[in-house]
Tab-separated table of C-alpha atoms in Angstrom:
chain	number	residue	atom	x	y	z
A	24	UNK	CA	-0.568	-0.148	0.457
A	25	UNK	CA	2.007	3.086	-0.459
A	26	UNK	CA	1.315	6.766	0.795
A	27	UNK	CA	-0.395	9.797	-1.516
A	28	UNK	CA	2.597	11.985	-2.222
A	29	UNK	CA	0.095	15.206	-1.759
A	30	UNK	CA	-1.425	14.254	0.949
A	31	UNK	CA	1.928	13.234	2.998
A	32	UNK	CA	2.756	17.203	1.945
A	33	UNK	CA	-0.414	18.429	2.760
A	34	UNK	CA	-0.111	16.879	6.280
A	35	UNK	CA	3.184	17.492	7.263
A	36	UNK	CA	2.898	21.432	6.184
A	37	UNK	CA	0.082	21.096	7.938
A	38	UNK	CA	1.453	20.375	10.937
A	39	UNK	CA	4.289	22.454	10.114
A	40	UNK	CA	2.116	25.094	10.484
A	41	UNK	CA	0.709	24.160	13.947
A	42	UNK	CA	3.151	23.873	15.218
A	43	UNK	CA	4.843	26.526	14.687
A	44	UNK	CA	2.007	29.387	15.427
A	45	UNK	CA	2.053	27.963	18.246
A	46	UNK	CA	4.998	27.631	19.449
A	47	UNK	CA	5.439	31.323	18.184
A	48	UNK	CA	2.048	32.029	20.678
A	49	UNK	CA	3.968	30.517	23.989
A	50	UNK	CA	7.065	32.537	22.933
A	51	UNK	CA	5.534	35.683	22.428
A	52	UNK	CA	2.812	35.181	25.121
A	53	UNK	CA	4.383	36.321	28.399
A	54	UNK	CA	5.589	40.457	26.300
A	55	UNK	CA	2.122	40.282	24.085
A	56	UNK	CA	0.018	40.091	27.161
A	57	UNK	CA	2.145	42.671	28.730
A	58	UNK	CA	1.638	45.102	26.219
A	59	UNK	CA	-2.037	46.544	25.132
A	60	UNK	CA	-1.017	47.081	21.244
A	61	UNK	CA	-0.179	43.562	20.667
A	62	UNK	CA	-2.795	41.491	22.752
A	63	UNK	CA	-4.508	42.013	19.734
A	64	UNK	CA	-2.812	40.148	17.486
A	65	UNK	CA	-1.808	37.119	19.839
A	66	UNK	CA	-4.822	36.575	20.949
A	67	UNK	CA	-5.665	36.164	16.970
A	68	UNK	CA	-2.868	33.894	16.745
A	69	UNK	CA	-3.955	31.697	19.503
A	70	UNK	CA	-7.563	31.451	18.109
A	71	UNK	CA	-5.813	30.339	14.860
A	72	UNK	CA	-3.412	27.510	16.514
A	73	UNK	CA	-6.219	26.580	18.105
A	74	UNK	CA	-8.623	26.138	15.845
A	75	UNK	CA	-6.240	24.255	13.711
A	76	UNK	CA	-5.352	22.038	16.385
A	77	UNK	CA	-8.973	21.057	16.848
A	78	UNK	CA	-9.236	20.345	12.288
A	79	UNK	CA	-6.692	18.210	13.231
A	80	UNK	CA	-7.334	14.478	12.196
A	81	UNK	CA	-4.084	13.861	13.348
A	82	UNK	CA	-5.109	14.510	16.482
A	83	UNK	CA	-8.312	12.543	15.782
A	84	UNK	CA	-6.891	8.970	15.086
A	85	UNK	CA	-4.223	8.676	18.041
A	86	UNK	CA	-7.175	10.248	20.551
A	87	UNK	CA	-10.849	8.086	19.961
A	88	UNK	CA	-11.472	9.942	22.787
A	89	UNK	CA	-12.725	12.850	19.783
A	90	UNK	CA	-14.867	10.567	18.356
A	91	UNK	CA	-17.794	11.074	20.694
A	92	UNK	CA	-17.189	14.598	21.117
A	93	UNK	CA	-15.865	15.256	17.384
A	94	UNK	CA	-19.386	17.761	16.687
A	95	UNK	CA	-18.940	19.482	19.288
A	96	UNK	CA	-15.354	19.842	18.573
A	97	UNK	CA	-16.336	20.499	15.314
A	98	UNK	CA	-18.324	23.563	16.766
A	99	UNK	CA	-15.348	24.898	18.795
A	100	UNK	CA	-13.389	24.764	16.038
A	101	UNK	CA	-15.613	27.225	13.818
A	102	UNK	CA	-16.296	29.874	17.033
A	103	UNK	CA	-12.614	30.233	17.424
A	104	UNK	CA	-12.133	30.332	13.898
A	105	UNK	CA	-14.675	33.692	14.231
A	106	UNK	CA	-12.849	35.163	17.041
A	107	UNK	CA	-9.933	34.518	15.610
A	108	UNK	CA	-11.107	36.862	13.228
A	109	UNK	CA	-12.634	39.153	15.555
A	110	UNK	CA	-9.066	39.789	16.859
A	111	UNK	CA	-8.086	40.261	13.580
A	112	UNK	CA	-9.968	43.320	13.138
A	113	UNK	CA	-9.620	44.730	16.620
A	114	UNK	CA	-5.215	44.200	15.995
A	115	UNK	CA	-5.594	45.944	13.015
A	116	UNK	CA	-8.685	48.789	13.265
A	117	UNK	CA	-7.766	49.488	17.306
A	118	UNK	CA	-5.248	52.490	16.464
A	119	UNK	CA	-7.708	54.230	13.855
A	120	UNK	CA	-11.319	52.867	14.190
A	121	UNK	CA	-13.904	55.712	17.091
A	122	UNK	CA	-15.246	54.135	19.544
A	123	UNK	CA	-18.839	53.210	17.470
A	124	UNK	CA	-16.942	51.550	14.492
A	125	UNK	CA	-15.501	48.962	17.830
A	126	UNK	CA	-18.901	48.013	19.295
A	127	UNK	CA	-20.402	47.841	15.570
A	128	UNK	CA	-17.374	45.084	15.452
A	129	UNK	CA	-18.626	43.077	19.160
A	130	UNK	CA	-22.172	43.011	17.907
A	131	UNK	CA	-21.960	41.504	14.940
A	132	UNK	CA	-18.925	39.034	17.131
A	133	UNK	CA	-21.734	38.703	18.795
A	134	UNK	CA	-23.731	38.012	16.021
A	135	UNK	CA	-22.085	35.300	14.133
A	136	UNK	CA	-21.364	33.302	16.567
A	137	UNK	CA	-25.289	33.134	17.978
A	138	UNK	CA	-25.984	32.466	14.338
A	139	UNK	CA	-24.193	29.580	13.810
A	140	UNK	CA	-25.013	27.949	17.412
A	141	UNK	CA	-28.647	28.887	16.747
A	142	UNK	CA	-28.180	27.430	12.951
A	143	UNK	CA	-25.832	24.198	14.728
A	144	UNK	CA	-28.735	23.351	17.190
A	145	UNK	CA	-32.103	23.559	14.973
A	146	UNK	CA	-29.910	21.235	11.535
A	147	UNK	CA	-30.997	17.498	11.609
A	148	UNK	CA	-29.482	15.303	14.022
A	149	UNK	CA	-25.451	15.939	12.461
A	150	UNK	CA	-21.682	14.841	12.937
A	151	UNK	CA	-19.067	16.278	11.433
A	152	UNK	CA	-19.646	20.835	10.043
A	153	UNK	CA	-18.445	19.655	6.727
A	154	UNK	CA	-18.966	20.457	2.957
A	155	UNK	CA	-19.752	17.278	1.599
A	156	UNK	CA	-21.179	18.829	-2.450
A	157	UNK	CA	-22.359	21.590	-4.380
A	158	UNK	CA	-25.690	22.521	-3.053
A	159	UNK	CA	-24.654	20.339	0.031
A	160	UNK	CA	-22.858	20.818	3.878
A	161	UNK	CA	-23.488	19.773	7.750
A	162	UNK	CA	-25.347	21.130	10.054
A	163	UNK	CA	-27.018	23.335	6.927
A	164	UNK	CA	-25.923	25.241	4.086
A	165	UNK	CA	-26.965	28.560	6.026
A	166	UNK	CA	-24.584	27.745	8.484
A	167	UNK	CA	-21.822	27.721	5.976
A	168	UNK	CA	-22.692	30.658	4.535
A	169	UNK	CA	-22.828	32.288	7.778
A	170	UNK	CA	-18.758	31.171	8.540
A	171	UNK	CA	-17.269	31.873	4.928
A	172	UNK	CA	-19.116	35.089	4.634
A	173	UNK	CA	-17.607	36.349	8.431
A	174	UNK	CA	-14.029	34.669	7.578
A	175	UNK	CA	-13.945	36.373	4.239
A	176	UNK	CA	-15.178	40.303	5.534
A	177	UNK	CA	-12.598	40.096	8.373
A	178	UNK	CA	-9.553	38.265	6.118
A	179	UNK	CA	-10.050	41.364	3.136
A	180	UNK	CA	-10.335	44.300	6.202
A	181	UNK	CA	-6.974	42.579	7.542
A	182	UNK	CA	-5.434	42.552	4.205
A	183	UNK	CA	-5.914	46.310	3.420
A	184	UNK	CA	-5.677	47.577	6.642
A	185	UNK	CA	-2.012	45.981	6.783
A	186	UNK	CA	-1.329	46.458	2.807
A	187	UNK	CA	-2.168	50.288	3.835
A	188	UNK	CA	-0.090	50.575	7.313
A	189	UNK	CA	2.847	48.726	6.818
A	190	UNK	CA	3.647	50.369	3.166
A	191	UNK	CA	3.640	53.900	5.779
A	192	UNK	CA	5.611	52.254	8.293
A	193	UNK	CA	8.925	53.268	8.568
A	194	UNK	CA	10.417	50.827	11.681
A	195	UNK	CA	11.792	47.772	9.055
A	196	UNK	CA	10.213	45.605	12.176
A	197	UNK	CA	5.789	46.708	12.554
A	198	UNK	CA	6.548	47.319	8.809
A	199	UNK	CA	8.174	43.392	8.203
A	200	UNK	CA	4.870	42.147	11.508
A	201	UNK	CA	2.633	43.590	9.484
A	202	UNK	CA	3.148	42.256	5.209
A	203	UNK	CA	3.984	38.915	6.931
A	204	UNK	CA	-0.017	39.546	8.608
A	205	UNK	CA	-0.935	40.475	6.601
A	206	UNK	CA	-0.004	37.488	4.121
A	207	UNK	CA	-1.014	34.351	6.011
A	208	UNK	CA	-4.429	37.000	6.111
A	209	UNK	CA	-4.454	36.552	2.688
A	210	UNK	CA	-4.152	33.293	2.542
A	211	UNK	CA	-6.196	31.891	4.966
A	212	UNK	CA	-8.868	33.854	2.988
A	213	UNK	CA	-7.486	32.025	-0.653
A	214	UNK	CA	-9.127	29.268	2.270
A	215	UNK	CA	-12.554	30.471	2.435
A	216	UNK	CA	-12.751	31.632	-0.968
A	217	UNK	CA	-12.176	27.774	-1.321
A	218	UNK	CA	-14.667	26.730	0.946
A	219	UNK	CA	-17.201	28.749	-0.326
A	220	UNK	CA	-16.773	27.367	-3.677
A	221	UNK	CA	-17.042	23.849	-2.920
A	222	UNK	CA	-19.823	24.975	-1.267
A	223	UNK	CA	-21.092	26.526	-4.300
A	224	UNK	CA	-20.025	24.563	-7.105
A	225	UNK	CA	-18.849	21.172	-8.367
A	226	UNK	CA	-15.098	21.617	-8.061
A	227	UNK	CA	-13.295	18.120	-7.036
A	228	UNK	CA	-9.829	20.246	-7.870
A	229	UNK	CA	-10.277	23.008	-4.449
A	230	UNK	CA	-10.270	20.677	-1.931
A	231	UNK	CA	-6.548	19.208	-1.909
A	232	UNK	CA	-5.253	22.576	-1.267
A	233	UNK	CA	-7.057	23.524	1.157
A	234	UNK	CA	-5.278	21.417	4.168
A	235	UNK	CA	-1.626	23.655	1.949
A	236	UNK	CA	-3.440	26.883	2.776
A	237	UNK	CA	-3.605	26.261	6.189
A	238	UNK	CA	-0.130	25.579	7.078
A	239	UNK	CA	0.909	27.767	4.987
A	240	UNK	CA	-1.634	30.857	6.930
A	241	UNK	CA	-0.149	29.014	9.750
A	242	UNK	CA	3.554	30.262	8.653
A	243	UNK	CA	2.534	33.222	8.182
A	244	UNK	CA	0.955	33.984	11.369
A	245	UNK	CA	3.802	32.578	13.357
A	246	UNK	CA	6.035	34.505	12.012
A	247	UNK	CA	4.911	37.636	11.526
A	248	UNK	CA	4.953	37.720	15.303
A	249	UNK	CA	7.844	36.210	15.990
A	250	UNK	CA	9.790	39.266	14.767
A	251	UNK	CA	10.513	40.850	17.303
A	252	UNK	CA	12.379	38.574	18.774
A	253	UNK	CA	14.036	37.351	15.474
A	254	UNK	CA	15.415	40.412	15.327
A	255	UNK	CA	16.252	40.685	18.832
A	256	UNK	CA	17.993	37.379	18.166
A	257	UNK	CA	19.790	39.252	14.741
A	258	UNK	CA	20.408	42.722	16.884
A	259	UNK	CA	21.565	39.581	19.738
A	260	UNK	CA	24.240	38.285	16.258
A	261	UNK	CA	25.702	41.655	15.768
A	262	UNK	CA	26.748	42.342	19.301
A	263	UNK	CA	27.937	39.241	20.174
A	264	UNK	CA	29.818	39.843	15.990
A	265	UNK	CA	31.373	42.251	17.317
A	266	UNK	CA	32.807	41.603	21.028
A	267	UNK	CA	34.364	39.091	19.121
A	268	UNK	CA	36.038	41.027	16.006
A	269	UNK	CA	36.734	43.778	17.708
A	270	UNK	CA	38.579	42.493	21.859
A	271	UNK	CA	41.611	41.618	20.016
A	272	UNK	CA	42.329	45.060	18.796
A	273	UNK	CA	40.640	46.687	22.331
A	274	UNK	CA	42.566	44.574	24.368
A	275	UNK	CA	45.500	45.649	22.440
A	276	UNK	CA	44.898	49.513	23.154
A	277	UNK	CA	43.775	49.297	26.876
A	278	UNK	CA	47.073	48.484	27.350
A	279	UNK	CA	48.810	51.783	26.615
A	280	UNK	CA	46.125	53.089	27.891
A	281	UNK	CA	43.918	51.421	30.848
A	282	UNK	CA	42.394	54.810	32.209
A	283	UNK	CA	39.957	54.479	28.974
A	284	UNK	CA	38.891	50.993	30.028
A	285	UNK	CA	35.255	50.660	32.957
A	286	UNK	CA	35.836	47.598	34.282
A	287	UNK	CA	39.463	45.066	34.654
A	288	UNK	CA	39.833	43.176	30.445
A	289	UNK	CA	38.064	40.288	30.095
A	290	UNK	CA	38.499	37.052	27.513
A	291	UNK	CA	36.235	37.429	24.723
A	292	UNK	CA	35.102	33.857	25.725
A	293	UNK	CA	34.219	35.030	29.157
A	294	UNK	CA	32.495	38.014	27.275
A	295	UNK	CA	30.410	36.167	25.412
A	296	UNK	CA	29.286	33.643	26.996
A	297	UNK	CA	29.251	34.826	30.267
A	298	UNK	CA	28.384	38.780	30.269
A	299	UNK	CA	28.427	41.191	33.514
A	300	UNK	CA	26.157	42.864	31.222
A	301	UNK	CA	23.908	42.257	28.240
A	302	UNK	CA	25.628	42.004	25.019
A	303	UNK	CA	24.140	44.812	24.113
A	304	UNK	CA	25.723	47.325	26.102
A	305	UNK	CA	28.994	44.851	26.299
A	306	UNK	CA	29.231	45.938	22.876
A	307	UNK	CA	28.931	49.912	23.043
A	308	UNK	CA	31.372	49.601	25.699
A	309	UNK	CA	34.362	48.477	23.538
A	310	UNK	CA	33.333	50.242	20.663
A	311	UNK	CA	33.420	52.890	23.520
A	312	UNK	CA	36.391	52.408	24.369
A	313	UNK	CA	38.268	52.081	21.569
A	314	UNK	CA	37.058	54.586	20.320
A	315	UNK	CA	38.601	56.386	23.138
A	316	UNK	CA	41.705	54.946	23.095
A	317	UNK	CA	42.222	55.793	19.501
A	318	UNK	CA	41.903	58.987	19.828
A	319	UNK	CA	44.500	59.473	23.426
A	320	UNK	CA	46.984	56.965	20.411
A	321	UNK	CA	47.118	60.088	17.766
A	322	UNK	CA	48.836	62.016	19.237
A	323	UNK	CA	51.619	59.698	19.556
A	324	UNK	CA	52.206	58.630	15.617
A	325	UNK	CA	55.042	60.218	14.368
A	326	UNK	CA	54.498	62.854	11.127
A	327	UNK	CA	56.859	60.093	8.418
A	328	UNK	CA	54.641	57.110	9.753
A	329	UNK	CA	51.772	58.887	9.117
A	330	UNK	CA	52.744	60.006	5.436
A	331	UNK	CA	54.079	56.057	5.084
A	332	UNK	CA	51.035	54.808	6.212
A	333	UNK	CA	49.459	56.861	2.916
A	334	UNK	CA	51.370	55.969	0.967
A	335	UNK	CA	51.077	51.973	1.875
A	336	UNK	CA	46.897	52.568	1.897
A	337	UNK	CA	46.851	54.318	-1.281
A	338	UNK	CA	48.707	51.536	-2.847
A	339	UNK	CA	46.175	49.036	-1.728
A	340	UNK	CA	42.782	48.793	-3.700
A	341	UNK	CA	38.983	48.807	-1.976
A	342	UNK	CA	36.834	51.764	-1.458
A	343	UNK	CA	38.337	55.091	0.417
A	344	UNK	CA	36.610	54.064	4.199
A	345	UNK	CA	39.238	50.478	3.911
A	346	UNK	CA	41.917	53.003	3.544
A	347	UNK	CA	40.952	54.389	5.707
A	348	UNK	CA	41.204	51.628	8.398
A	349	UNK	CA	44.210	50.029	6.563
A	350	UNK	CA	45.916	53.785	7.652
A	351	UNK	CA	44.828	53.637	11.178
A	352	UNK	CA	45.551	50.515	11.584
A	353	UNK	CA	49.306	51.337	10.696
A	354	UNK	CA	49.107	54.127	13.091
A	355	UNK	CA	48.091	52.286	15.746
A	356	UNK	CA	50.727	50.163	15.361
A	357	UNK	CA	53.766	52.740	15.928
A	358	UNK	CA	51.264	54.759	18.856
A	359	UNK	CA	50.778	51.641	20.828
A	360	UNK	CA	55.073	51.058	20.191
A	361	UNK	CA	55.471	54.542	21.615
A	362	UNK	CA	52.902	54.979	23.972
A	363	UNK	CA	54.676	51.344	25.917
A	364	UNK	CA	58.256	53.740	25.210
A	365	UNK	CA	56.474	56.842	27.175
A	366	UNK	CA	56.839	58.302	23.767
A	367	UNK	CA	53.914	61.305	22.889
A	368	UNK	CA	54.227	64.579	21.147
A	369	UNK	CA	53.796	67.734	22.255
A	370	UNK	CA	51.311	69.179	18.459
A	371	UNK	CA	48.569	65.389	17.794
A	372	UNK	CA	48.533	65.036	14.431
A	373	UNK	CA	45.579	65.479	12.744
A	374	UNK	CA	43.249	62.257	12.591
A	375	UNK	CA	43.268	60.523	9.878
A	376	UNK	CA	40.908	58.454	9.103
A	377	UNK	CA	38.436	61.323	7.312
A	378	UNK	CA	34.915	62.176	8.149
A	379	UNK	CA	34.152	60.978	11.913
A	380	UNK	CA	30.867	58.279	11.555
A	381	UNK	CA	27.009	59.410	11.064
A	382	UNK	CA	26.190	57.686	14.342
A	383	UNK	CA	27.428	54.662	16.839
A	384	UNK	CA	26.601	51.486	13.972
A	385	UNK	CA	29.036	53.267	10.926
A	386	UNK	CA	31.304	54.468	14.099
A	387	UNK	CA	30.885	50.250	14.844
A	388	UNK	CA	31.710	49.145	11.205
A	389	UNK	CA	34.031	51.398	10.460
A	390	UNK	CA	36.474	49.810	13.653
A	391	UNK	CA	35.719	46.652	13.213
A	392	UNK	CA	37.290	47.456	9.091
A	393	UNK	CA	40.028	48.807	11.169
A	394	UNK	CA	40.612	45.997	13.980
A	395	UNK	CA	41.150	43.478	10.516
A	396	UNK	CA	43.195	45.934	8.915
A	397	UNK	CA	45.385	46.027	12.550
A	398	UNK	CA	46.403	42.323	11.926
A	399	UNK	CA	46.730	42.461	7.939
A	400	UNK	CA	50.228	42.023	7.187
A	401	UNK	CA	51.156	45.380	5.912
A	402	UNK	CA	50.058	47.882	9.562
A	403	UNK	CA	52.514	45.396	10.920
A	404	UNK	CA	55.364	46.795	10.149
A	405	UNK	CA	54.268	49.228	11.622
A	406	UNK	CA	55.383	48.461	14.887
A	407	UNK	CA	58.702	50.670	15.147
A	408	UNK	CA	59.166	52.767	17.805
A	409	UNK	CA	59.342	56.533	17.510
A	410	UNK	CA	62.377	57.833	17.012
A	411	UNK	CA	63.797	60.415	20.259
A	412	UNK	CA	64.244	63.093	18.119
A	413	UNK	CA	60.830	63.788	17.271
A	414	UNK	CA	58.988	62.235	20.505
A	415	UNK	CA	59.431	63.066	23.814
A	416	UNK	CA	58.681	61.965	27.224
A	417	UNK	CA	54.672	60.862	28.361
A	418	UNK	CA	54.047	63.478	30.840
A	419	UNK	CA	57.476	64.941	30.518
A	420	UNK	CA	58.442	68.378	30.136
A	421	UNK	CA	59.045	71.043	26.936
């Protein structure tokens, strides 16, 4: 007996959508419940996850107890789905809708739930809630018209609002969340449009597409819910990379000017695996202290060394920023040796790094380029003491 690849793929996608959506709901529960602005989105995702779980065939197959209550489970699934659609509308209209519109939304939701319960209760005895074929459904065609109409209306408004405000959002994180949420809602809308097609026409080709559509909907809703967490992971990765790559240069510079360091140096492995402060703060401290050390060590650079560094960087290929980083790396090599020897110039030369950074991120990128150039073979030849005739001991007299 061979399995149907299409059915296997649909079941796998459905299971993946359910597991991912539940994971996102549980992961974001704490922060979402504390933030009124996120509760609607979280409730919509949680209700959608519950509805998808109750509809999951594997659950019914593994738990025979569900078979005795399949009618009640199907009704609960549909009612929870309406609650999810209402929560979606509440989320996308929360910042723009008037009080009257919100009350109308609550009234329509209550009306749809009441209608579904009454239509189910007055229908002939039935078990599954399903569309049998063209013009035939259990518990009744009006029941499915109310259900699909509610979902299509809610999903249509949600897609339009997410598209409108996603295009206007200045925050990339908010823009990504709105686009993903809107796309997931559009896929859910296609699912309910497919149900309506099955109800009104004889189109057997639609049915195999419904389960994969709900699986994709679950993945996209989960992705929208996890955007803040994914952005936090990305920021943490950036901070860890900054700590790791900048630490060797930072350690060599504070060895000469230890006064710029806020605390006693630690190995970069400890800063990554067992930081004494959040990674973001540790990375910020590395950047600021490296910059402060560079400003002090400018006073140790010899003019001849500066000219030689410029000449070497001019012969090198690459963007201007990389060449400027190469110049600074050469000067820091020479300045570090001169600083350890106590040599200091009367008039520090002008910083050779061109225009200053625009912001902290720009400065971080430049310092990482300097740290990379510092380890290159070229700057290492500048690690020689400055001539005694051009320097004096730091702190000495005229």
